[in-house]
mmCIF file of C-alpha atoms in Angstrom:
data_model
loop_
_atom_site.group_PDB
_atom_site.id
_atom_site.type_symbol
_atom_site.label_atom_id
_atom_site.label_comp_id
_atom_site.label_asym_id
_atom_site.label_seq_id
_atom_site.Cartn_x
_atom_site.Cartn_y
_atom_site.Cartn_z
ATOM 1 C CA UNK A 45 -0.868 -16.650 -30.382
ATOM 2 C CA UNK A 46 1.476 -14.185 -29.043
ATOM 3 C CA UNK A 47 3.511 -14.350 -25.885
ATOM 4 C CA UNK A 48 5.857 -12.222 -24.428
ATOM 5 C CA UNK A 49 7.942 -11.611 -21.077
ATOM 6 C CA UNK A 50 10.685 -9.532 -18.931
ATOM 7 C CA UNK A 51 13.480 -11.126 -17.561
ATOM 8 C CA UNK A 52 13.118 -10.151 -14.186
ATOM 9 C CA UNK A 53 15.997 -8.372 -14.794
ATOM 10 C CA UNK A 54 15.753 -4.162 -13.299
ATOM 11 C CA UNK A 55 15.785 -2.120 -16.143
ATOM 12 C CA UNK A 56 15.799 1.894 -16.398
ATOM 13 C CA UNK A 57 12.095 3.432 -14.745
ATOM 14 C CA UNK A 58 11.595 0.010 -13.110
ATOM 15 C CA UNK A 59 12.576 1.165 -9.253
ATOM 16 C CA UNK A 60 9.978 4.301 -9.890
ATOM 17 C CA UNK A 61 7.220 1.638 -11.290
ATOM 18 C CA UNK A 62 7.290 0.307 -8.168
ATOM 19 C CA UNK A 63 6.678 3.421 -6.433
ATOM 20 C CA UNK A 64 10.235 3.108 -4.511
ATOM 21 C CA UNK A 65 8.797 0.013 -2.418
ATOM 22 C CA UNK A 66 11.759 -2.223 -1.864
ATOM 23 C CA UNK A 67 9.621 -5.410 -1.409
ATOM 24 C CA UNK A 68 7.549 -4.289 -4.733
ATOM 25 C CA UNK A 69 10.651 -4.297 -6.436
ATOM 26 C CA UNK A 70 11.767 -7.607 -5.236
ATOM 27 C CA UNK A 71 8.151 -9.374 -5.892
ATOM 28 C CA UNK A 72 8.193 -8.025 -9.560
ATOM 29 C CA UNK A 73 11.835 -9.804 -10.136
ATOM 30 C CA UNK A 74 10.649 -13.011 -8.555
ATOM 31 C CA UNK A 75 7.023 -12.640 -10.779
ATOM 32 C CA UNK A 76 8.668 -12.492 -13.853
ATOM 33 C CA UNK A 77 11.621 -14.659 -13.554
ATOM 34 C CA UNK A 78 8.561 -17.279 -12.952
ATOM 35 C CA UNK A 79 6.511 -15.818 -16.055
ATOM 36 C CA UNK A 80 9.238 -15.956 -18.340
ATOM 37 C CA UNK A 81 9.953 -19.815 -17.516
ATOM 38 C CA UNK A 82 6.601 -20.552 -17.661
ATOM 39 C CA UNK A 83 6.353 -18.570 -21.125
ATOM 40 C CA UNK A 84 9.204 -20.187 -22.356
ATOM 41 C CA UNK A 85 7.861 -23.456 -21.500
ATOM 42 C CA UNK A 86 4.613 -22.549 -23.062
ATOM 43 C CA UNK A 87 6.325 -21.704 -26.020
ATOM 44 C CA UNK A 88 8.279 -25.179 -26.268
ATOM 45 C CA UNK A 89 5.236 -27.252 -25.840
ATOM 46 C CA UNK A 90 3.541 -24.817 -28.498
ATOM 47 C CA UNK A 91 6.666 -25.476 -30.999
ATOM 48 C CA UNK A 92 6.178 -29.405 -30.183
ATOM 49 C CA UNK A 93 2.190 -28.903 -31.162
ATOM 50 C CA UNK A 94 3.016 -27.338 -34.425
ATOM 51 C CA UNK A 95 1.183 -24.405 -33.436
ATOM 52 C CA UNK A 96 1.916 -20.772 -35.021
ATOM 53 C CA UNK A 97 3.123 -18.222 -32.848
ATOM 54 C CA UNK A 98 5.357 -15.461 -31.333
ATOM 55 C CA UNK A 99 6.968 -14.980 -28.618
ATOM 56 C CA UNK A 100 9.045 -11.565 -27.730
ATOM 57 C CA UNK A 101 11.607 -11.608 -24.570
ATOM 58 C CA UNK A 102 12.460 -8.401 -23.491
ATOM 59 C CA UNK A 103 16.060 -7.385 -22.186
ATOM 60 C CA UNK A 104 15.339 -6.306 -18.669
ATOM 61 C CA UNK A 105 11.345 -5.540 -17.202
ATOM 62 C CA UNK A 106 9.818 -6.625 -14.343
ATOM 63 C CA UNK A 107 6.291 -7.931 -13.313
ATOM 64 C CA UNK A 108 4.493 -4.613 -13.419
ATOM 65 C CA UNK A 109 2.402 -2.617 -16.303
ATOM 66 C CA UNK A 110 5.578 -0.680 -17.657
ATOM 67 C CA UNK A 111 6.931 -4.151 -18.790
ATOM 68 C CA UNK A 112 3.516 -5.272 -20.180
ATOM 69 C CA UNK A 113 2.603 -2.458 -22.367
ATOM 70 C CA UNK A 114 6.298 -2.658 -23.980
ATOM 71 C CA UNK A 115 4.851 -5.710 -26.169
ATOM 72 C CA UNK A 116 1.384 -4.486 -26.419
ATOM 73 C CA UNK A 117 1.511 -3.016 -29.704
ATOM 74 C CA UNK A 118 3.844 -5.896 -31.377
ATOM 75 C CA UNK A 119 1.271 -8.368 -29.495
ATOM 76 C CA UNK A 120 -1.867 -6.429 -31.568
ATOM 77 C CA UNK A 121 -0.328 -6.318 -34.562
ATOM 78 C CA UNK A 122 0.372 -9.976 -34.617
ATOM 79 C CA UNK A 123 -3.206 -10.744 -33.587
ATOM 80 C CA UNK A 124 -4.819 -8.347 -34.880
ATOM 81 C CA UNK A 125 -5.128 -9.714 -38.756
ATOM 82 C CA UNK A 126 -6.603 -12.811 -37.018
ATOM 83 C CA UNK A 127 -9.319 -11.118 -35.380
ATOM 84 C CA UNK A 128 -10.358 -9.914 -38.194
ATOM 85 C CA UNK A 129 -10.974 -13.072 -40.460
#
């Protein structure tokens, strides 16, 4: 399993993913912040469960598709091999 998340914290393109929209900006640090407790949460219970898996935290990003697709080729190649028997 792979997980990954931003920090909520506004890192360089972030204002222009949001298209300049001040309240876009603001939901995408309040989004994250939440899905980077939540991840790390997930990843404490997964630790407790014995269960193999990843999990990459990113320096700055918010909630948006810039910060997702920063981990999408670490996340494949960790679950790729898996996938594939």
């Amino acid at each position: 399993m792979y997980l990954a998340a931003g920090n909520g914290v506004v890192g360089s393109g972030d204002p222009e993913n949001c298209g300049g929209q001040v309240y876009n900006l603001w939901f995408g640090i309040v989004l994250e912040r939440g899905s980077l407790e939540a991840t790390k949460a997930f990843e404490r219970a997964l630790d407790r469960a014995g269960i193999e898996h990843r999990a990459d935290y990113l320096d700055t990003g918010l909630h948006n598709w810039a910060t997702f697709t920063r981990n999408l080729d670490a996340g494949w190649e960790y679950v790729e091999p898996a996938l594939r028997g």
